[in-house]
Amino acid sequence: MSMLSKLRLITVDVTGTLIAYKGELGDYYCMAAKAIGLPCPDYKRVHEGFKQAYTEMATKHPCFGFAEKIPNIVWWKTCVRDSFVRAGYDYDEETFEKVFRRVYATFGSSAPYTIFPDSQPFLRWLRGKGVIVGIVSNAEYRYQDVILPALGLHKGSEWDFGVFSGLEGVEKPDPRLYEIALERAGNIAPEEALHIGDSMRKDYIPAKSVGMHGLLLDRFQTPDARSWRESGAIVLPDLIAAQEWLSSERQS
């Protein structure tokens, strides 16, 4: 009996699993500054500034400010401003507004992302086999409404439903996000569900903790993959291998 024949639901992570960033985030922030005639900031400093700013915002106002009902654009404006300030660029309000508008528009489009070539065929194959496909991601609403469709991943043809932290007020590694997915799929039993992701901490462990099966992708040959395998996780290089594993009469 193949693994696929045991499953009614497969949930999939987004970034690092279905899509990836093109280049460094700092590049896009710097291009936004250049576009309005400013000298190009040091993208490495901006990138480091963003990591610090994002971590602080996510700690103080998790799930993109869900609980406090902070508008998405306000949450990001605070984060982007702090990213530049930490990098040593404290623009006046009018200048920053111009930079921010470009940054926000860019990351609300498909421009900074690339879709892995196996993503769309894999999701369509699953749905063609009668499996319910859910997206489970620590992302805000624009992934669901704009970014995924712009990359060719549409609700109704590649996936059936989404569970996004910015819309749910819960984020990985909280197992509740996976429980929501099981409920949304029609109260699927966890043993009839599999989650595919690229993080042991955010994907594999919480999915397994609610009784789901887990599968990790190692698309970028991370050093962590060795310890993942040693802990007993199934680790595969891509979704082509995942399809073969799901179809095989014998899993190892």
Short mmCIF file of C-alpha atoms in Angstrom, two decimals:
data_model
loop_
_atom_site.label_atom_id
_atom_site.label_comp_id
_atom_site.label_asym_id
_atom_site.label_seq_id
_atom_site.Cartn_x
_atom_site.Cartn_y
_atom_site.Cartn_z
CA MET A 1 0.00 0.00 0.00
CA SER A 2 1.39 3.42 -0.95
CA MET A 3 1.58 6.30 1.50
CA LEU A 4 -0.72 8.34 -0.71
CA SER A 5 -3.50 5.78 -0.41
CA LYS A 6 -3.54 6.36 3.37
CA LEU A 7 -3.95 10.13 3.08
CA ARG A 8 -6.94 12.41 2.61
CA LEU A 9 -5.13 15.70 3.29
CA ILE A 10 -1.68 17.07 2.51
CA THR A 11 -0.69 20.49 3.81
CA VAL A 12 2.28 22.36 2.40
CA ASP A 13 4.51 25.18 3.65
CA VAL A 14 5.18 28.06 1.24
CA THR A 15 8.60 29.76 1.43
CA GLY A 16 11.41 27.27 0.94
CA THR A 17 8.93 24.57 -0.08
CA LEU A 18 6.86 25.97 -2.96
CA ILE A 19 8.58 29.29 -3.61
CA ALA A 20 11.81 31.10 -2.73
CA TYR A 21 13.11 34.66 -2.58
CA LYS A 22 15.07 35.95 -5.56
CA GLY A 23 18.24 37.58 -4.27
CA GLU A 24 18.56 39.26 -0.90
CA LEU A 25 15.80 41.24 0.77
CA GLY A 26 18.17 44.15 1.28
CA ASP A 27 18.51 44.47 -2.50
CA TYR A 28 14.83 45.33 -2.89
CA TYR A 29 14.89 47.90 -0.10
CA CYS A 30 17.91 49.54 -1.70
CA MET A 31 16.34 49.51 -5.16
CA ALA A 32 13.34 51.33 -3.72
CA ALA A 33 15.63 54.05 -2.38
CA LYS A 34 17.50 54.30 -5.68
CA ALA A 35 14.24 54.55 -7.62
CA ILE A 36 13.42 57.89 -6.00
CA GLY A 37 16.91 59.29 -6.54
CA LEU A 38 18.57 58.49 -3.22
CA PRO A 39 22.11 57.13 -3.04
CA CYS A 40 22.01 53.35 -2.84
CA PRO A 41 22.17 52.28 0.81
CA ASP A 42 24.47 49.51 1.94
CA TYR A 43 22.25 46.50 1.26
CA LYS A 44 24.03 44.27 3.78
CA ARG A 45 23.41 46.80 6.54
CA VAL A 46 19.80 47.17 5.45
CA HIS A 47 19.38 43.39 5.35
CA GLU A 48 20.76 43.04 8.88
CA GLY A 49 18.63 45.96 9.99
CA PHE A 50 15.55 44.24 8.60
CA LYS A 51 16.28 40.98 10.42
CA GLN A 52 16.50 42.85 13.73
CA ALA A 53 13.45 45.00 13.02
CA TYR A 54 11.32 42.07 11.88
CA THR A 55 12.25 39.97 14.92
CA GLU A 56 11.28 42.82 17.25
CA MET A 57 7.98 43.49 15.47
CA ALA A 58 7.09 39.80 15.37
CA THR A 59 7.80 39.54 19.10
CA LYS A 60 5.90 42.66 20.14
CA HIS A 61 3.06 42.36 17.62
CA PRO A 62 2.88 38.72 16.47
CA CYS A 63 0.94 37.51 13.44
CA PHE A 64 1.34 40.92 11.80
CA GLY A 65 -0.52 42.64 14.62
CA PHE A 66 -3.56 40.34 14.45
CA ALA A 67 -4.59 40.56 18.13
CA GLU A 68 -4.26 44.36 18.20
CA LYS A 69 -5.99 44.74 14.83
CA ILE A 70 -3.00 46.67 13.46
CA PRO A 71 -3.56 47.29 9.73
CA ASN A 72 -1.15 45.25 7.63
CA ILE A 73 0.32 48.32 5.95
CA VAL A 74 0.95 50.00 9.33
CA TRP A 75 2.72 46.92 10.70
CA TRP A 76 5.00 46.80 7.67
CA LYS A 77 5.60 50.55 7.61
CA THR A 78 6.90 50.38 11.19
CA CYS A 79 9.11 47.40 10.34
CA VAL A 80 10.53 48.93 7.15
CA ARG A 81 11.25 52.29 8.81
CA ASP A 82 13.05 50.54 11.66
CA SER A 83 15.03 48.46 9.15
CA PHE A 84 16.43 51.60 7.53
CA VAL A 85 17.01 53.39 10.85
CA ARG A 86 18.96 50.42 12.24
CA ALA A 87 21.05 50.48 9.06
CA GLY A 88 21.81 54.19 9.60
CA TYR A 89 19.29 55.73 7.18
CA ASP A 90 16.76 57.92 8.96
CA TYR A 91 14.83 59.53 6.08
CA ASP A 92 12.43 62.42 6.57
CA GLU A 93 8.72 61.51 6.50
CA GLU A 94 8.07 62.49 2.88
CA THR A 95 11.14 60.66 1.58
CA PHE A 96 10.44 57.55 3.63
CA GLU A 97 6.83 57.46 2.43
CA LYS A 98 8.03 57.30 -1.19
CA VAL A 99 10.52 54.53 -0.37
CA PHE A 100 8.02 52.57 1.66
CA ARG A 101 5.32 52.69 -1.02
CA ARG A 102 7.72 51.01 -3.43
CA VAL A 103 8.86 48.40 -0.90
CA TYR A 104 5.29 47.53 0.09
CA ALA A 105 4.14 47.26 -3.52
CA THR A 106 7.13 45.09 -4.46
CA PHE A 107 6.54 42.58 -1.68
CA GLY A 108 2.84 42.52 -2.45
CA SER A 109 3.64 41.25 -5.94
CA SER A 110 5.38 38.23 -7.43
CA ALA A 111 8.52 40.26 -8.22
CA PRO A 112 10.78 39.14 -5.32
CA TYR A 113 9.80 35.47 -5.55
CA THR A 114 10.43 32.51 -7.79
CA ILE A 115 8.34 29.36 -7.88
CA PHE A 116 10.10 26.00 -7.89
CA PRO A 117 9.34 24.23 -11.19
CA ASP A 118 8.00 21.13 -9.42
CA SER A 119 5.49 23.01 -7.22
CA GLN A 120 2.55 23.48 -9.57
CA PRO A 121 2.74 19.97 -11.12
CA PHE A 122 2.98 18.37 -7.66
CA LEU A 123 -0.03 20.20 -6.24
CA ARG A 124 -2.12 19.49 -9.33
CA TRP A 125 -1.11 15.83 -9.17
CA LEU A 126 -2.27 15.61 -5.55
CA ARG A 127 -5.64 17.18 -6.29
CA GLY A 128 -6.00 14.94 -9.34
CA LYS A 129 -5.61 11.98 -6.99
CA GLY A 130 -8.48 13.28 -4.85
CA VAL A 131 -6.28 14.54 -2.02
CA ILE A 132 -7.29 17.78 -0.28
CA VAL A 133 -4.43 20.30 -0.45
CA GLY A 134 -3.97 22.99 2.20
CA ILE A 135 -1.41 25.78 2.47
CA VAL A 136 -0.04 26.37 5.99
CA SER A 137 2.19 29.42 6.26
CA ASN A 138 3.48 32.10 8.62
CA ALA A 139 2.44 34.75 6.11
CA GLU A 140 0.00 37.61 5.79
CA TYR A 141 -3.08 37.86 3.60
CA ARG A 142 -1.25 39.05 0.46
CA TYR A 143 0.27 35.57 0.00
CA GLN A 144 -3.22 34.15 -0.31
CA ASP A 145 -4.84 36.95 -2.31
CA VAL A 146 -2.02 38.19 -4.55
CA ILE A 147 1.39 36.51 -4.40
CA LEU A 148 0.54 32.82 -4.79
CA PRO A 149 -1.97 33.45 -7.62
CA ALA A 150 0.56 35.71 -9.38
CA LEU A 151 3.05 32.84 -9.28
CA GLY A 152 0.55 30.41 -10.78
CA LEU A 153 -0.63 28.77 -7.55
CA HIS A 154 -4.39 29.33 -7.51
CA LYS A 155 -7.00 28.32 -4.99
CA GLY A 156 -9.21 25.78 -6.72
CA SER A 157 -6.61 24.46 -9.14
CA GLU A 158 -3.43 24.00 -7.05
CA TRP A 159 -4.78 24.22 -3.49
CA ASP A 160 -8.12 23.97 -1.70
CA PHE A 161 -7.70 26.19 1.36
CA GLY A 162 -5.11 28.25 3.19
CA VAL A 163 -4.18 28.71 6.84
CA PHE A 164 -2.12 31.90 7.07
CA SER A 165 -0.85 33.22 10.41
CA GLY A 166 -1.76 36.81 9.56
CA LEU A 167 -5.39 35.78 9.09
CA GLU A 168 -5.61 33.26 11.94
CA GLY A 169 -3.72 35.00 14.75
CA VAL A 170 -1.65 31.85 15.32
CA GLU A 171 1.77 31.09 13.88
CA LYS A 172 4.17 28.19 13.59
CA PRO A 173 5.49 26.41 15.55
CA ASP A 174 2.16 26.61 17.45
CA PRO A 175 0.46 23.24 16.73
CA ARG A 176 -2.89 25.04 16.69
CA LEU A 177 -2.18 26.13 13.10
CA TYR A 178 -2.16 22.47 12.07
CA GLU A 179 -5.30 21.73 14.07
CA ILE A 180 -7.01 24.57 12.19
CA ALA A 181 -5.93 22.96 8.91
CA LEU A 182 -7.41 19.60 9.92
CA GLU A 183 -10.68 21.31 10.88
CA ARG A 184 -10.82 23.38 7.71
CA ALA A 185 -10.31 20.29 5.55
CA GLY A 186 -13.47 18.80 7.08
CA ASN A 187 -12.25 17.50 10.45
CA ILE A 188 -9.79 15.11 8.85
CA ALA A 189 -8.22 12.62 11.26
CA PRO A 190 -4.55 13.57 11.79
CA GLU A 191 -3.34 10.09 10.85
CA GLU A 192 -4.88 10.69 7.41
CA ALA A 193 -2.89 13.89 6.92
CA LEU A 194 0.69 14.78 5.98
CA HIS A 195 2.50 18.10 6.24
CA ILE A 196 5.40 18.99 3.94
CA GLY A 197 7.79 21.78 4.91
CA ASP A 198 11.42 22.79 5.20
CA SER A 199 11.78 23.43 8.95
CA MET A 200 12.09 20.82 11.67
CA ARG A 201 11.00 23.33 14.33
CA LYS A 202 8.15 25.03 12.49
CA ASP A 203 6.88 22.28 10.21
CA TYR A 204 7.81 18.75 11.22
CA ILE A 205 7.64 18.81 15.02
CA PRO A 206 4.33 20.69 15.43
CA ALA A 207 2.62 18.67 12.68
CA LYS A 208 3.77 15.41 14.28
CA SER A 209 2.67 16.66 17.71
CA VAL A 210 -0.98 16.76 16.59
CA GLY A 211 -0.71 13.27 15.07
CA MET A 212 -0.05 14.17 11.42
CA HIS A 213 2.64 12.56 9.28
CA GLY A 214 5.61 14.77 8.40
CA LEU A 215 7.97 15.18 5.47
CA LEU A 216 10.87 17.63 5.17
CA LEU A 217 12.35 19.06 1.98
CA ASP A 218 16.04 19.91 1.82
CA ARG A 219 16.13 21.97 -1.38
CA PHE A 220 19.28 23.90 -0.46
CA GLN A 221 21.36 21.12 1.12
CA THR A 222 21.26 22.60 4.61
CA PRO A 223 23.70 21.15 7.15
CA ASP A 224 20.72 20.62 9.47
CA ALA A 225 19.32 17.91 7.19
CA ARG A 226 21.70 15.34 8.63
CA SER A 227 20.33 15.79 12.15
CA TRP A 228 16.77 15.73 10.73
CA ARG A 229 17.41 12.30 9.26
CA GLU A 230 19.13 11.08 12.43
CA SER A 231 16.01 12.06 14.39
CA GLY A 232 13.92 9.79 12.17
CA ALA A 233 12.42 12.32 9.76
CA ILE A 234 11.91 11.55 6.09
CA VAL A 235 14.00 14.15 4.22
CA LEU A 236 13.81 14.51 0.43
CA PRO A 237 15.46 16.93 -2.01
CA ASP A 238 12.35 18.18 -3.82
CA LEU A 239 8.69 17.58 -4.66
CA ILE A 240 9.55 15.23 -7.52
CA ALA A 241 11.12 12.92 -4.95
CA ALA A 242 8.13 13.51 -2.66
CA GLN A 243 5.76 12.39 -5.41
CA GLU A 244 7.80 9.23 -5.94
CA TRP A 245 7.88 8.55 -2.19
CA LEU A 246 4.12 9.04 -1.86
CA SER A 247 3.45 6.71 -4.81
CA SER A 248 5.86 3.97 -3.78
CA GLU A 249 4.48 0.76 -2.33
CA ARG A 250 7.43 0.77 0.08
CA GLN A 251 8.60 3.81 2.03
CA SER A 252 11.95 4.05 3.77
#
